[in-house]
CSV table of C-alpha atoms in Angstrom, one decimal:
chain,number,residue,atom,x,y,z
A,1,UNK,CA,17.4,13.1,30.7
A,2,UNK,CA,19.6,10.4,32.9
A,3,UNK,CA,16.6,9.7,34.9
A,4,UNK,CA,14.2,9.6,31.7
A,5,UNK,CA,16.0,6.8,30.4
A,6,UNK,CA,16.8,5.4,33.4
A,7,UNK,CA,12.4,4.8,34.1
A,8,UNK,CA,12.2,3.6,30.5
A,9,UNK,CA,14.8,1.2,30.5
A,10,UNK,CA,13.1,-0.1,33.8
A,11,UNK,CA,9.7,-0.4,32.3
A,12,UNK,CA,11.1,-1.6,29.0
A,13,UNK,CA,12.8,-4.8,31.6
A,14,UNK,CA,9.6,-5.3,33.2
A,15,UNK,CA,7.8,-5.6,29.0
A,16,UNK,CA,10.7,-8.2,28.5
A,17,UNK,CA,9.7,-10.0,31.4
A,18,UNK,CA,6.4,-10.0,30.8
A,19,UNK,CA,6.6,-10.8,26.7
A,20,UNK,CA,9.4,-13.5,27.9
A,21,UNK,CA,6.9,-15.1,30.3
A,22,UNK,CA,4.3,-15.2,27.7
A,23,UNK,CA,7.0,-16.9,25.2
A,24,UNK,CA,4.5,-18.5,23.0
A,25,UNK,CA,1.7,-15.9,22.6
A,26,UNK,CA,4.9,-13.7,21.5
A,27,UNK,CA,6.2,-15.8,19.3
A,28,UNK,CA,2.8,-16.1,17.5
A,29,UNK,CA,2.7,-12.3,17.4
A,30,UNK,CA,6.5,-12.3,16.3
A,31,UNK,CA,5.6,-14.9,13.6
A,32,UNK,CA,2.8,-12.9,12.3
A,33,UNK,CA,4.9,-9.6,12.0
A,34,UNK,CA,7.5,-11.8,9.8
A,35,UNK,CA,4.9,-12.9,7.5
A,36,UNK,CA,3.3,-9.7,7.2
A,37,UNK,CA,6.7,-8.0,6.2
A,38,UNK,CA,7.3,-11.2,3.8
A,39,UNK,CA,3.8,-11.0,2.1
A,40,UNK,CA,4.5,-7.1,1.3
A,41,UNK,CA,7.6,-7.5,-0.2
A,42,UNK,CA,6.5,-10.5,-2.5
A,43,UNK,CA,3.6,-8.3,-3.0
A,44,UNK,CA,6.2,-5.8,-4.4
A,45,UNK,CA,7.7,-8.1,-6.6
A,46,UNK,CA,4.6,-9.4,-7.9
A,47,UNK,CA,3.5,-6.2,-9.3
A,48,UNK,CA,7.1,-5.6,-11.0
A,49,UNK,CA,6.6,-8.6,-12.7
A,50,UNK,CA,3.8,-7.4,-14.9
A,51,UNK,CA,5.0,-3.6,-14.9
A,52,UNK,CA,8.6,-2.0,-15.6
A,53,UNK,CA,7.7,1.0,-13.2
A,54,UNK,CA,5.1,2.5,-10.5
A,55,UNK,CA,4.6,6.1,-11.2
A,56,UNK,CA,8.1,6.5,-12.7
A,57,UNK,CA,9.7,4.3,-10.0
A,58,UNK,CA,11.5,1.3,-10.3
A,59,UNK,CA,11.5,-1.9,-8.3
A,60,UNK,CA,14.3,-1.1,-5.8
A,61,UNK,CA,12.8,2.7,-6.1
A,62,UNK,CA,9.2,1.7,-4.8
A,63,UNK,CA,11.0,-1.3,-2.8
A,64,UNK,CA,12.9,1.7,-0.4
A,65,UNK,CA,9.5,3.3,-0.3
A,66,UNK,CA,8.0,0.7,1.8
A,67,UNK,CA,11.0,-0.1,3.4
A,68,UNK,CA,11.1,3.2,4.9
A,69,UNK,CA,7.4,3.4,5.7
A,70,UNK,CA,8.0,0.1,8.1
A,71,UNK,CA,11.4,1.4,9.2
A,72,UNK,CA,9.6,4.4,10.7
A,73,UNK,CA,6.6,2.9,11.4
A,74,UNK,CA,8.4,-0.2,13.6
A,75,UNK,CA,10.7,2.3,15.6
A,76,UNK,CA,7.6,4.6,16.6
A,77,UNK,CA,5.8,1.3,17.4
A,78,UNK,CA,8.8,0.7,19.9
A,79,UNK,CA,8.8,3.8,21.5
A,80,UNK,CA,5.4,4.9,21.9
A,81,UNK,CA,3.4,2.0,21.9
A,82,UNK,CA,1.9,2.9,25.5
A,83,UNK,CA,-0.2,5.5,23.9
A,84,UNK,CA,-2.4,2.6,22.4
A,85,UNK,CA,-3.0,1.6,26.4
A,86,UNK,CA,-4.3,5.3,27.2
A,87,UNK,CA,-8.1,4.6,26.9
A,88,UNK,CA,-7.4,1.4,29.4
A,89,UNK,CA,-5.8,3.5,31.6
A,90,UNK,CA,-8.4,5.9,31.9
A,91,UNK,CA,-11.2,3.4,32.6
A,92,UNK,CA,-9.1,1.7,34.9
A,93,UNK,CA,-8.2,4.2,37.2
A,94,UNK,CA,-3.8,4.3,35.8
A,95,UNK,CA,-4.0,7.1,34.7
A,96,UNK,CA,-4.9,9.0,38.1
A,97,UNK,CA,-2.0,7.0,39.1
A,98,UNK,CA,0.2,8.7,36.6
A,99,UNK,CA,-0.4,12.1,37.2
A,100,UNK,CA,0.5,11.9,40.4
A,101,UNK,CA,4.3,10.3,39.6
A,102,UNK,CA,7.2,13.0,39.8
A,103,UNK,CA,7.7,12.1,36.2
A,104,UNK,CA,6.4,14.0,32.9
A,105,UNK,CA,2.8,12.2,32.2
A,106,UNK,CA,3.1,12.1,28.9
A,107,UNK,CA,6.4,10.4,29.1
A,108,UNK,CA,4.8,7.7,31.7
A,109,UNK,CA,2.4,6.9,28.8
A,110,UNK,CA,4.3,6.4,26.4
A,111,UNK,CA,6.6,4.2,28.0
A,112,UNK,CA,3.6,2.3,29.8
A,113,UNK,CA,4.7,-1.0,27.2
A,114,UNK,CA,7.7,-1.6,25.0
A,115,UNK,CA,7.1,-4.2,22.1
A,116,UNK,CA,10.4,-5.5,21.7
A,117,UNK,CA,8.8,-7.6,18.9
A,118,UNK,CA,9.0,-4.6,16.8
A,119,UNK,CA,12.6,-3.9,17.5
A,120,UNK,CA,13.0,-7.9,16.3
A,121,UNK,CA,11.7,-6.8,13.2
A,122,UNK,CA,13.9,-3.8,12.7
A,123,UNK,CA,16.7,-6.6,11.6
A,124,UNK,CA,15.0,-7.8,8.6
A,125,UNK,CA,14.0,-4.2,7.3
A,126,UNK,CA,17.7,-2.9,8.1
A,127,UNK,CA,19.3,-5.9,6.2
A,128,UNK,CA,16.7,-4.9,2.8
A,129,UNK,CA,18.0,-1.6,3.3
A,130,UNK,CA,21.5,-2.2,3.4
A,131,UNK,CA,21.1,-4.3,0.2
A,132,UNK,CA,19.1,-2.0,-1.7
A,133,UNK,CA,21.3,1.0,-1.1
A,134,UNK,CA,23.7,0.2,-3.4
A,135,UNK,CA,21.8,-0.5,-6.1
A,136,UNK,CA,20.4,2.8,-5.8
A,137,UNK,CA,23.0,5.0,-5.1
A,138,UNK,CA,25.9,3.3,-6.7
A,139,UNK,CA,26.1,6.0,-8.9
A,140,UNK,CA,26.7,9.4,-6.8
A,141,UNK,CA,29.5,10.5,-6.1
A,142,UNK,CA,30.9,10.4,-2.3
A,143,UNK,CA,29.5,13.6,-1.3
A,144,UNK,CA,26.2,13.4,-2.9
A,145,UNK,CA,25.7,10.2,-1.6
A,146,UNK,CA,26.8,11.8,1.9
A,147,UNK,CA,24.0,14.7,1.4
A,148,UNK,CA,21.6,12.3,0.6
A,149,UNK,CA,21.7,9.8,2.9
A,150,UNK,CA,22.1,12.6,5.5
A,151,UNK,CA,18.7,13.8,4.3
A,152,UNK,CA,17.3,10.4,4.6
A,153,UNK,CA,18.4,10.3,8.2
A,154,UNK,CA,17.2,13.5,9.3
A,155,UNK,CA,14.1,12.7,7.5
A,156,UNK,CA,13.4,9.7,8.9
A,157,UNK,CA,13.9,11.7,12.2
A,158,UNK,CA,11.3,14.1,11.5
A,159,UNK,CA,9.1,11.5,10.5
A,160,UNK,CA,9.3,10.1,13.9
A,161,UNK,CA,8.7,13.3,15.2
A,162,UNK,CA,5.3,13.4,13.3
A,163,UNK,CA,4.3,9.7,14.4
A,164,UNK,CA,5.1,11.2,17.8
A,165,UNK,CA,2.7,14.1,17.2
A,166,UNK,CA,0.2,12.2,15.7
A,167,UNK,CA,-0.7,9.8,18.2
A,168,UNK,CA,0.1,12.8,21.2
A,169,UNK,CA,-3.1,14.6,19.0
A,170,UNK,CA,-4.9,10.8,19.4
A,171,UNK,CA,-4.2,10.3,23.1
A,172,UNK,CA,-5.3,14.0,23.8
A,173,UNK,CA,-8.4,13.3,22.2
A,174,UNK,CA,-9.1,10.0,24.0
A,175,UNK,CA,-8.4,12.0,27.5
A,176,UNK,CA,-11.0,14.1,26.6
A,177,UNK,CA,-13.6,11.4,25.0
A,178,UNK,CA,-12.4,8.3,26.6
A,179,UNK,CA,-12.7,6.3,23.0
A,180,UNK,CA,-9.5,5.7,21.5
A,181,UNK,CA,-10.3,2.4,19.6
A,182,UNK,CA,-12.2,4.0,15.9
A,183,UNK,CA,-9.5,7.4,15.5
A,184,UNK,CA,-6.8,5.1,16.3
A,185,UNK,CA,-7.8,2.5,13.7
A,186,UNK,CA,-8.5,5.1,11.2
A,187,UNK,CA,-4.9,6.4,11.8
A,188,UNK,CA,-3.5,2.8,10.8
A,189,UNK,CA,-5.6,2.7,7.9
A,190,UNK,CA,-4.0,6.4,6.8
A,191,UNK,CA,-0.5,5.5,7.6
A,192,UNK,CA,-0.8,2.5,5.6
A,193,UNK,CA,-1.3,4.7,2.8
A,194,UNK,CA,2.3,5.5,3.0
A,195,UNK,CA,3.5,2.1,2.1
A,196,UNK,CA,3.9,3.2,-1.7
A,197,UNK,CA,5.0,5.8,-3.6
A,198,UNK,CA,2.4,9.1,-2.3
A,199,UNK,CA,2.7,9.7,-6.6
A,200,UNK,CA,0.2,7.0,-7.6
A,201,UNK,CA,-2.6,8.7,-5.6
A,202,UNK,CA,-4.9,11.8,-6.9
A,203,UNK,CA,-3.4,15.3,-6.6
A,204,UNK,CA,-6.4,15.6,-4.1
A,205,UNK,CA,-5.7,12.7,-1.9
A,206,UNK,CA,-1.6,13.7,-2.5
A,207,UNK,CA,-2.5,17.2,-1.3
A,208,UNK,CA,-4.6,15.5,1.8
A,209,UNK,CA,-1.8,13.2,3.0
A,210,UNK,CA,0.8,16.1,2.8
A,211,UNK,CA,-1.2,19.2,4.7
A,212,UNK,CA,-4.0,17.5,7.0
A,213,UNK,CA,-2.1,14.0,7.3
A,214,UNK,CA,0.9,14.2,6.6
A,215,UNK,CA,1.7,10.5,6.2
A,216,UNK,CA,3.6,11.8,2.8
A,217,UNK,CA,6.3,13.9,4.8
A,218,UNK,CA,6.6,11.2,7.8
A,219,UNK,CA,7.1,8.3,5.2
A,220,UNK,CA,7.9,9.1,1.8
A,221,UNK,CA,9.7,12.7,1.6
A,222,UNK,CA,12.9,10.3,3.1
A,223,UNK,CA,12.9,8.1,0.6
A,224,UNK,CA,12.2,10.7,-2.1
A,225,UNK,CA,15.6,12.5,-0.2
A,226,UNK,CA,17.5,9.8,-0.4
A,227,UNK,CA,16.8,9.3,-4.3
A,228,UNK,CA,17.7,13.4,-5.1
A,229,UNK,CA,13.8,13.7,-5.7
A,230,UNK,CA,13.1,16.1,-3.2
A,231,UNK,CA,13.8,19.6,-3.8
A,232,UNK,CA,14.9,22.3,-1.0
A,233,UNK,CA,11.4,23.8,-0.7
A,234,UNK,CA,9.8,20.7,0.7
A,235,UNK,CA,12.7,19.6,2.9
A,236,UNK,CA,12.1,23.4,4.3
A,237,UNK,CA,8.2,22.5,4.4
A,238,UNK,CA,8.7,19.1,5.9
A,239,UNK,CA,10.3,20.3,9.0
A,240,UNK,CA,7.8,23.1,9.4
A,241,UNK,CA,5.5,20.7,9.3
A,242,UNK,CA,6.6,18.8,12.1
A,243,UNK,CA,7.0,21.4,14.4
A,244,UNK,CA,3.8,22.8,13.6
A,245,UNK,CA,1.8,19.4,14.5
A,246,UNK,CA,4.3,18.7,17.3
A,247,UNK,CA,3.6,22.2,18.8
A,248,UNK,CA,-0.2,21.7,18.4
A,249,UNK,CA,-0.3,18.1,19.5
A,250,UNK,CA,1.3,19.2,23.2
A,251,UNK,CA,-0.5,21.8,23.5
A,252,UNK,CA,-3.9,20.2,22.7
A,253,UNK,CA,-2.4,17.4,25.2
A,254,UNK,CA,-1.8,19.8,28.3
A,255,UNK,CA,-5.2,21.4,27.3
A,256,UNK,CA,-6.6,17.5,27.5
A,257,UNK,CA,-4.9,17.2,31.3
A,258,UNK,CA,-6.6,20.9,32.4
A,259,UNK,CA,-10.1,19.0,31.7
A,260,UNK,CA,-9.4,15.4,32.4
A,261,UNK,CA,-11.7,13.8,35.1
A,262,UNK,CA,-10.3,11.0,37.3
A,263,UNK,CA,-11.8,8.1,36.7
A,264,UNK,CA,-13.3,7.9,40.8
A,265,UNK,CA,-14.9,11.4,40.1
């Protein structure tokens, strides 16, 4: 584990460098992130203006929703944003260079680039959090509001355990196909789903993003925790669930490494 964190923190200097070198194509990047984050949550307000509720939920209800879906997605993004760089590193010859490292290859890849842009955004989302909290939970009592933020926690976890497994399942795939680009798009497109309440969708499409993508469980069963929605059944089913995709996503991804063909063959 030492010397784990001891290669990411390296190649998480050597992004710094290289995002610090490049100080005004980052800031552009950085700038666009902000206004992103700033048009959603006006979006937000905008729609509360003309409705008292979404599916049952009020303004700061549906407002911790999307928080939490960019809190999750934000700290994935900082973590395992190499993955996005594994159809480049086929085609260019890295990833023969990867497996031969005495370090876990999956590990390699994920730590191939660190956005620290993401973890500039982190702030904003944190502070929204910390000011909505209270006017959600104000009235548990201490030790509900301990269970429940607990819950949110370890939720939160497991939904970065699913993010994890998710993109392992995409990487796999791109070992085996070499195109990354159209899954990995499509898996944005899904995740983005997750921004509101999973309630104001179809039972179908509710029953879709909970089993087959389980954007609902990575995304929304924390915030549906932390507000005492959430009974025991599907905490049980959410941590199930991640094991299950996390257990099928390595294995798929050591499956991917027994048929991958290096680039110069």
């Amino acid at each position: 584990m030492k010397r784990c964190v001891s290669i990411w923190w390296r190649l998480a200097h050597m992004a710094f460098l290289m995002q610090f070198t490049n100080r005004w194509s980052s800031l552009g990047w950085l700038s666009g992130k902000f206004v992103r984050l700033g048009f959603f949550v006006l979006f937000v307000f905008s729609i509360f203006r003309h409705v008292p509720s979404v599916a049952g939920y009020s303004l700061e209800g549906v407002a911790i929703f999307f928080l939490t879906f960019s809190l999750v997605d934000n700290v994935s993004q900082i973590f395992i944003r190499g993955i996005y760089m594994v159809g480049r590193d086929i085609r260019e010859g890295d990833m023969d260079f990867y497996l031969i490292q005495p370090v876990n290859p999956l590990f390699r890849v994920c730590s191939n680039l660190v956005d620290f842009l993401d973890f500039l955004v982190l702030f904003p989302i944190l502070g929204l959090i910390a000011w909505i909290f209270p006017r959600i939970l104000g009235h548990l009592s201490a030790a509900q509001l301990a269970v429940n933020v607990s819950l949110y926690i370890a939720l939160c976890l497991n939904g970065l355990v699913i993010a994890f497994a998710v993109h392992v399942l995409i990487a796999s795939l791109t070992v085996r196909t070499q195109q990354m680009e159209e899954t990995m798009w499509m898996y944005r497109d899904l995740v983005s789903l997750g921004r509101f309440p999973v309630d104001i969708y179809a039972p179908f499409l509710r029953t879709l993003l909970t089993f087959v993508f389980p954007i609902a469980v990575m995304v929304s069963y924390p915030s549906k925790a932390l507000l005492g929605l959430l009974s025991p059944e599907k905490i049980i089913l959410a941590f199930v669930l991640s094991g299950l995709f996390l257990a099928a996503a390595l294995a798929l991804w050591k499956n991917s490494l027994r048929h991958y063909s290096s680039v110069s063959s």
